[in-house]
Amino acid sequence: MRKDVRYPVAIGIGGADHVHPGRRGALGLCLFPGDGDADGPDTCFSYGGFAQFRRRLAHAEGFDLGEMIGFGGDRPWAEVSTEVEPFLNHPDDHSKDLSPLSPLSPQDCAAVLPKLEAILGQWTSERRDSGMERHIKNIQRLSVVLRVCIQKNVDLYFG
């Protein structure tokens, strides 16, 4: 993470307790541990980049994210069996009334991490283009963030 870049402030449940200080100014989304450490790890995306990343994860799990409820389709999440469901089936922006995004619990992070690492192993063994390289870097950064959430027993915030 470049320390000279300012990222958006996360609005979490409980207000200022869950704001990741110093991350302001860019449009997009950052995922970070709710430990209050402004210098801690995070992973940030443009909204479009985050959508592409999640579509690629869903594809790795054998389904099209665009078919799912909440992503333009009508397929219920109960029909999909994947450990990354808590991460994929999560809003990536605030609702119309600007209510805060709910975080993922440390337990959700612990459930998601092994599958992300398995997908990373698949992706690194495949022939790669520049888009895949970006997704590999994203999954590596996200894995670091998830590990911190698990180790510190804190939520993963989307902001």
Coordinates of N, CA and C in Angstrom, one line a residue:
M1 N 0.8 -1.2 0.0 CA 0.0 0.0 0.0 C 0.9 1.2 0.0
R2 N 0.6 2.2 -0.9 CA 1.3 3.4 -0.9 C 0.7 4.3 0.2
K3 N 1.6 4.8 1.0 CA 1.1 5.7 2.1 C 0.8 7.1 1.7
D4 N 1.2 7.5 0.5 CA 0.9 8.9 0.1 C -0.4 9.0 -0.6
V5 N -1.1 7.9 -0.8 CA -2.5 7.9 -1.4 C -3.5 7.9 -0.3
R6 N -4.5 8.7 -0.5 CA -5.6 8.8 0.5 C -6.8 8.0 0.0
Y7 N -7.4 7.2 0.8 CA -8.5 6.3 0.4 C -9.8 6.8 1.1
P8 N -10.9 6.3 0.6 CA -12.1 6.7 1.2 C -12.3 6.3 2.7
V9 N -13.0 7.1 3.4 CA -13.3 6.7 4.8 C -14.3 5.7 4.8
A10 N -14.2 4.7 5.7 CA -15.1 3.7 5.9 C -16.1 4.1 6.9
I11 N -17.4 3.9 6.6 CA -18.4 4.1 7.6 C -18.9 2.8 8.0
G12 N -18.7 2.5 9.3 CA -19.0 1.2 9.8 C -20.1 1.3 10.9
I13 N -20.6 0.2 11.3 CA -21.5 0.1 12.4 C -20.8 0.7 13.6
G14 N -21.4 1.6 14.3 CA -20.8 2.2 15.5 C -20.2 3.5 15.3
G15 N -20.2 4.0 14.0 CA -19.7 5.3 13.7 C -18.2 5.4 13.7
A16 N -17.6 6.4 14.4 CA -16.2 6.7 14.3 C -15.3 5.6 14.8
D17 N -15.8 4.7 15.6 CA -15.0 3.6 16.1 C -14.4 2.8 15.0
H18 N -15.2 2.7 13.9 CA -14.8 1.9 12.8 C -14.3 2.6 11.6
V19 N -14.0 3.9 11.7 CA -13.4 4.6 10.6 C -12.0 4.3 10.5
H20 N -11.5 4.0 9.3 CA -10.1 3.8 9.1 C -9.5 5.2 8.8
P21 N -8.8 5.8 9.7 CA -8.3 7.1 9.6 C -7.4 7.3 8.5
G22 N -7.4 8.5 7.8 CA -6.5 8.8 6.8 C -6.7 8.3 5.4
R23 N -7.8 7.7 5.2 CA -8.1 7.1 3.9 C -9.3 7.9 3.3
R24 N -8.9 9.0 2.7 CA -9.9 9.9 2.1 C -9.5 10.3 0.7
G25 N -10.5 10.6 -0.1 CA -10.3 11.3 -1.4 C -10.5 10.6 -2.6
A26 N -10.3 9.3 -2.7 CA -10.5 8.5 -4.0 C -11.8 7.9 -4.0
L27 N -12.3 7.7 -5.2 CA -13.6 7.0 -5.4 C -13.3 5.5 -5.5
G28 N -14.0 4.8 -4.7 CA -13.8 3.4 -4.7 C -14.1 2.7 -3.4
L29 N -13.5 1.6 -3.1 CA -13.8 0.8 -2.0 C -12.5 0.3 -1.4
C30 N -12.4 0.4 -0.1 CA -11.3 -0.2 0.7 C -11.8 -1.3 1.6
L31 N -11.1 -2.4 1.7 CA -11.4 -3.4 2.7 C -10.3 -3.4 3.7
F32 N -10.6 -3.3 5.0 CA -9.6 -3.2 6.0 C -10.1 -3.8 7.4
P33 N -9.1 -4.2 8.2 CA -9.5 -4.7 9.5 C -10.0 -3.6 10.4
G34 N -11.0 -3.9 11.2 CA -11.6 -2.9 12.1 C -10.8 -2.7 13.4
D35 N -9.5 -2.7 13.3 CA -8.7 -2.6 14.5 C -8.2 -1.1 14.8
G36 N -8.6 -0.2 13.9 CA -8.3 1.2 14.1 C -6.8 1.6 13.7
D37 N -6.1 0.7 13.2 CA -4.7 0.9 12.8 C -4.6 1.5 11.4
A38 N -4.4 2.8 11.3 CA -4.4 3.5 10.0 C -3.2 3.0 9.1
D39 N -2.2 2.5 9.8 CA -1.0 2.0 9.0 C -1.1 0.5 8.7
G40 N -2.2 -0.1 9.1 CA -2.3 -1.5 8.9 C -2.6 -1.8 7.4
P41 N -2.7 -3.1 7.1 CA -2.9 -3.5 5.7 C -4.4 -3.2 5.3
D42 N -4.5 -3.0 4.0 CA -5.8 -2.9 3.4 C -5.7 -3.3 2.0
T43 N -6.9 -3.4 1.3 CA -6.9 -3.6 -0.1 C -8.0 -2.7 -0.7
C44 N -7.6 -1.9 -1.7 CA -8.5 -0.9 -2.2 C -8.8 -1.2 -3.7
F45 N -10.0 -0.9 -4.1 CA -10.4 -1.1 -5.5 C -11.2 0.1 -6.0
S46 N -11.2 0.3 -7.3 CA -12.3 1.1 -7.9 C -13.6 0.3 -7.8
Y47 N -14.7 0.9 -7.8 CA -15.9 0.1 -7.8 C -16.0 -0.9 -9.0
G48 N -15.6 -0.5 -10.1 CA -15.5 -1.4 -11.3 C -14.5 -2.5 -11.1
G49 N -13.4 -2.2 -10.6 CA -12.4 -3.2 -10.3 C -12.8 -4.2 -9.3
F50 N -13.6 -3.8 -8.3 CA -14.1 -4.7 -7.3 C -15.1 -5.6 -7.9
A51 N -16.0 -5.1 -8.7 CA -17.0 -5.9 -9.4 C -16.3 -6.9 -10.3
Q52 N -15.2 -6.6 -11.0 CA -14.5 -7.5 -11.9 C -13.9 -8.6 -11.0
F53 N -13.3 -8.2 -9.9 CA -12.6 -9.2 -9.0 C -13.6 -10.2 -8.5
R54 N -14.8 -9.7 -8.0 CA -15.8 -10.6 -7.5 C -16.4 -11.5 -8.6
R55 N -16.6 -11.0 -9.8 CA -17.0 -11.8 -10.9 C -16.0 -12.9 -11.2
R56 N -14.7 -12.6 -11.2 CA -13.7 -13.6 -11.4 C -13.7 -14.7 -10.3
L57 N -13.9 -14.2 -9.1 CA -14.0 -15.2 -8.0 C -15.1 -16.2 -8.2
A58 N -16.3 -15.6 -8.5 CA -17.5 -16.4 -8.7 C -17.2 -17.4 -9.9
H59 N -16.6 -16.9 -10.9 CA -16.3 -17.8 -12.1 C -15.4 -19.0 -11.6
A60 N -14.4 -18.6 -10.8 CA -13.5 -19.7 -10.2 C -14.3 -20.7 -9.4
E61 N -15.4 -20.3 -8.8 CA -16.3 -21.2 -8.0 C -17.4 -21.8 -8.9
G62 N -17.4 -21.6 -10.2 CA -18.3 -22.3 -11.1 C -19.6 -21.7 -11.3
F63 N -19.8 -20.4 -11.0 CA -21.1 -19.8 -11.3 C -20.9 -18.3 -11.8
D64 N -21.9 -17.8 -12.4 CA -21.9 -16.4 -12.9 C -22.5 -15.5 -11.9
L65 N -21.7 -14.6 -11.4 CA -22.2 -13.6 -10.3 C -23.4 -12.8 -10.9
G66 N -23.5 -12.5 -12.1 CA -24.6 -11.8 -12.7 C -25.9 -12.5 -12.7
E67 N -25.9 -13.8 -12.5 CA -27.1 -14.5 -12.4 C -27.7 -14.5 -11.0
M68 N -27.0 -14.0 -10.0 CA -27.3 -14.1 -8.6 C -28.2 -12.9 -8.2
I69 N -29.1 -13.2 -7.2 CA -30.0 -12.2 -6.6 C -29.0 -11.1 -6.0
G70 N -29.3 -9.9 -6.3 CA -28.5 -8.8 -5.8 C -27.4 -8.4 -6.8
F71 N -27.3 -9.1 -7.9 CA -26.3 -8.8 -8.9 C -27.0 -8.8 -10.3
G72 N -28.3 -8.6 -10.3 CA -29.0 -8.5 -11.6 C -29.7 -9.7 -12.0
G73 N -29.5 -10.8 -11.3 CA -30.2 -12.1 -11.7 C -31.2 -12.5 -10.7
D74 N -31.8 -13.7 -10.8 CA -32.8 -14.1 -9.9 C -32.4 -15.5 -9.3
R75 N -31.2 -15.9 -9.4 CA -30.8 -17.2 -8.8 C -30.5 -16.9 -7.3
P76 N -31.1 -17.7 -6.5 CA -30.9 -17.6 -5.0 C -29.6 -18.1 -4.6
W77 N -29.0 -17.4 -3.6 CA -27.7 -17.8 -3.1 C -27.7 -19.2 -2.4
A78 N -28.9 -19.7 -2.0 CA -29.0 -21.0 -1.5 C -28.7 -22.1 -2.5
E79 N -28.7 -21.8 -3.8 CA -28.4 -22.7 -4.8 C -26.8 -22.8 -5.1
V80 N -26.1 -22.0 -4.4 CA -24.6 -21.9 -4.7 C -23.9 -22.4 -3.4
S81 N -23.0 -23.3 -3.5 CA -22.2 -23.7 -2.4 C -20.8 -23.3 -2.6
T82 N -20.4 -22.3 -1.8 CA -19.0 -21.8 -1.9 C -18.7 -21.1 -0.5
E83 N -17.5 -21.3 -0.1 CA -17.0 -20.7 1.1 C -16.8 -19.2 1.0
V84 N -16.7 -18.7 -0.2 CA -16.5 -17.3 -0.4 C -17.9 -16.5 -0.5
E85 N -19.0 -17.2 -0.3 CA -20.3 -16.6 -0.3 C -20.4 -15.4 0.6
P86 N -19.9 -15.4 1.8 CA -20.0 -14.1 2.6 C -19.4 -12.9 2.0
F87 N -18.3 -13.1 1.3 CA -17.6 -12.1 0.6 C -18.3 -11.6 -0.7
L88 N -18.8 -12.6 -1.4 CA -19.4 -12.3 -2.7 C -20.8 -11.8 -2.5
N89 N -21.6 -12.3 -1.6 CA -23.0 -11.9 -1.4 C -23.0 -10.8 -0.3
H90 N -22.4 -9.7 -0.7 CA -22.2 -8.6 0.2 C -22.3 -7.3 -0.6
P91 N -23.1 -6.3 -0.2 CA -23.1 -5.1 -0.9 C -21.8 -4.4 -1.0
D92 N -21.5 -3.7 -2.2 CA -20.3 -3.0 -2.3 C -20.4 -1.5 -2.3
D93 N -21.6 -1.1 -2.0 CA -21.8 0.4 -1.8 C -23.0 0.6 -0.8
H94 N -23.1 1.8 -0.4 CA -24.2 2.1 0.6 C -25.5 2.1 -0.1
S95 N -26.5 1.8 0.7 CA -27.9 1.7 0.2 C -28.3 3.2 -0.1
K96 N -29.5 3.3 -0.7 CA -30.0 4.6 -1.0 C -30.1 5.6 0.1
D97 N -30.3 5.1 1.4 CA -30.4 5.9 2.5 C -29.0 6.1 3.2
L98 N -27.9 5.7 2.5 CA -26.6 5.8 3.0 C -26.3 5.1 4.3
S99 N -27.1 4.0 4.6 CA -26.8 3.3 5.8 C -25.4 2.6 5.6
P100 N -24.7 2.4 6.7 CA -23.4 1.8 6.6 C -23.4 0.4 6.1
L101 N -22.3 0.0 5.5 CA -22.1 -1.4 5.0 C -21.8 -2.2 6.3
S102 N -22.4 -3.4 6.3 CA -22.1 -4.3 7.4 C -20.8 -4.9 7.2
P103 N -20.0 -5.1 8.3 CA -18.7 -5.8 8.1 C -18.9 -7.3 8.0
L104 N -17.8 -7.9 7.7 CA -17.7 -9.4 7.8 C -17.1 -9.7 9.1
S105 N -17.6 -10.7 9.8 CA -17.1 -11.1 11.1 C -15.8 -11.8 11.0
P106 N -15.0 -11.9 12.1 CA -13.8 -12.7 12.0 C -14.0 -14.2 11.6
Q107 N -15.2 -14.7 12.0 CA -15.6 -16.0 11.7 C -15.8 -16.2 10.2
D108 N -16.5 -15.2 9.6 CA -16.6 -15.2 8.1 C -15.3 -15.1 7.4
C109 N -14.4 -14.2 7.9 CA -13.1 -14.1 7.4 C -12.3 -15.5 7.4
A110 N -12.5 -16.2 8.5 CA -11.8 -17.5 8.7 C -12.4 -18.5 7.7
A111 N -13.7 -18.4 7.4 CA -14.3 -19.3 6.5 C -13.9 -19.0 5.0
V112 N -13.7 -17.7 4.7 CA -13.4 -17.3 3.3 C -11.9 -17.5 3.0
L113 N -11.0 -17.3 3.9 CA -9.6 -17.3 3.6 C -9.1 -18.6 3.0
P114 N -9.4 -19.8 3.5 CA -8.8 -21.0 2.9 C -9.2 -21.1 1.4
K115 N -10.5 -20.8 1.1 CA -10.9 -20.9 -0.3 C -10.2 -19.9 -1.2
L116 N -10.1 -18.6 -0.7 CA -9.3 -17.6 -1.4 C -7.9 -18.1 -1.7
E117 N -7.3 -18.7 -0.8 CA -5.9 -19.2 -1.0 C -5.9 -20.3 -2.0
A118 N -6.9 -21.2 -2.0 CA -7.0 -22.2 -3.0 C -7.2 -21.6 -4.4
I119 N -8.0 -20.6 -4.5 CA -8.3 -20.0 -5.8 C -7.0 -19.3 -6.2
L120 N -6.3 -18.7 -5.3 CA -5.0 -18.0 -5.6 C -4.0 -19.1 -6.2
G121 N -4.0 -20.2 -5.6 CA -3.1 -21.3 -6.1 C -3.5 -21.7 -7.6
Q122 N -4.8 -21.8 -7.8 CA -5.2 -22.1 -9.2 C -4.8 -21.0 -10.2
W123 N -5.1 -19.7 -9.8 CA -4.8 -18.6 -10.6 C -3.3 -18.5 -10.9
T124 N -2.4 -18.7 -9.9 CA -1.0 -18.6 -10.2 C -0.4 -19.7 -11.0
S125 N -1.1 -20.8 -11.1 CA -0.7 -21.9 -12.0 C -1.2 -21.8 -13.4
E126 N -2.1 -20.9 -13.7 CA -2.7 -20.7 -15.0 C -1.9 -19.7 -15.8
R127 N -2.0 -19.8 -17.1 CA -1.4 -18.8 -18.0 C -2.1 -17.5 -17.7
R128 N -1.3 -16.4 -17.5 CA -1.9 -15.1 -17.0 C -1.8 -14.0 -18.0
D129 N -2.8 -13.2 -18.0 CA -2.7 -11.9 -18.7 C -2.6 -10.8 -17.7
S130 N -2.6 -9.5 -18.2 CA -2.4 -8.4 -17.2 C -3.6 -8.3 -16.3
G131 N -4.8 -8.6 -16.7 CA -6.0 -8.6 -15.9 C -5.9 -9.7 -14.8
M132 N -5.4 -10.8 -15.1 CA -5.2 -11.9 -14.1 C -4.2 -11.5 -13.1
E133 N -3.1 -10.9 -13.5 CA -2.0 -10.4 -12.6 C -2.6 -9.5 -11.6
R134 N -3.5 -8.6 -12.0 CA -4.1 -7.6 -11.1 C -5.0 -8.4 -10.1
H135 N -5.8 -9.4 -10.5 CA -6.6 -10.2 -9.6 C -5.7 -10.9 -8.6
I136 N -4.6 -11.5 -9.1 CA -3.7 -12.2 -8.2 C -3.2 -11.2 -7.1
K137 N -2.8 -10.1 -7.5 CA -2.3 -9.1 -6.5 C -3.5 -8.7 -5.5
N138 N -4.7 -8.6 -6.0 CA -5.8 -8.3 -5.2 C -6.1 -9.4 -4.2
I139 N -6.1 -10.6 -4.6 CA -6.3 -11.7 -3.7 C -5.2 -11.9 -2.7
Q140 N -4.0 -11.6 -3.1 CA -2.9 -11.6 -2.1 C -3.1 -10.6 -1.0
R141 N -3.4 -9.3 -1.4 CA -3.6 -8.3 -0.4 C -4.8 -8.6 0.5
L142 N -5.9 -9.1 -0.1 CA -7.1 -9.4 0.6 C -6.8 -10.5 1.6
S143 N -6.0 -11.5 1.3 CA -5.6 -12.6 2.2 C -4.8 -12.0 3.4
V144 N -4.0 -11.1 3.2 CA -3.3 -10.4 4.3 C -4.2 -9.7 5.2
V145 N -5.2 -9.0 4.7 CA -6.2 -8.3 5.5 C -7.0 -9.3 6.3
L146 N -7.5 -10.4 5.6 CA -8.3 -11.4 6.3 C -7.5 -12.0 7.5
R147 N -6.2 -12.3 7.2 CA -5.4 -12.9 8.3 C -5.4 -11.9 9.5
V148 N -5.2 -10.6 9.3 CA -5.2 -9.7 10.4 C -6.5 -9.7 11.1
C149 N -7.6 -9.7 10.4 CA -8.9 -9.8 11.0 C -9.1 -11.0 11.9
I150 N -8.6 -12.1 11.4 CA -8.7 -13.4 12.2 C -7.8 -13.3 13.4
Q151 N -6.5 -12.9 13.2 CA -5.6 -12.9 14.3 C -6.0 -11.9 15.4
K152 N -6.5 -10.8 15.0 CA -6.9 -9.8 16.0 C -8.4 -9.9 16.5
N153 N -9.1 -10.9 15.8 CA -10.5 -11.1 16.1 C -11.3 -9.8 16.0
V154 N -11.1 -9.2 14.8 CA -11.8 -7.9 14.4 C -12.6 -8.1 13.1
D155 N -13.6 -7.3 12.9 CA -14.4 -7.4 11.7 C -13.6 -6.8 10.4
L156 N -14.0 -7.3 9.3 CA -13.5 -6.8 8.0 C -14.5 -5.7 7.5
Y157 N -14.0 -4.5 7.3 CA -14.9 -3.4 6.9 C -14.7 -3.1 5.5
F158 N -15.8 -2.7 4.8 CA -15.9 -2.3 3.5 C -16.2 -0.8 3.5
G159 N -15.4 0.0 3.0 CA -15.6 1.5 3.1 C -15.1 2.3 1.9

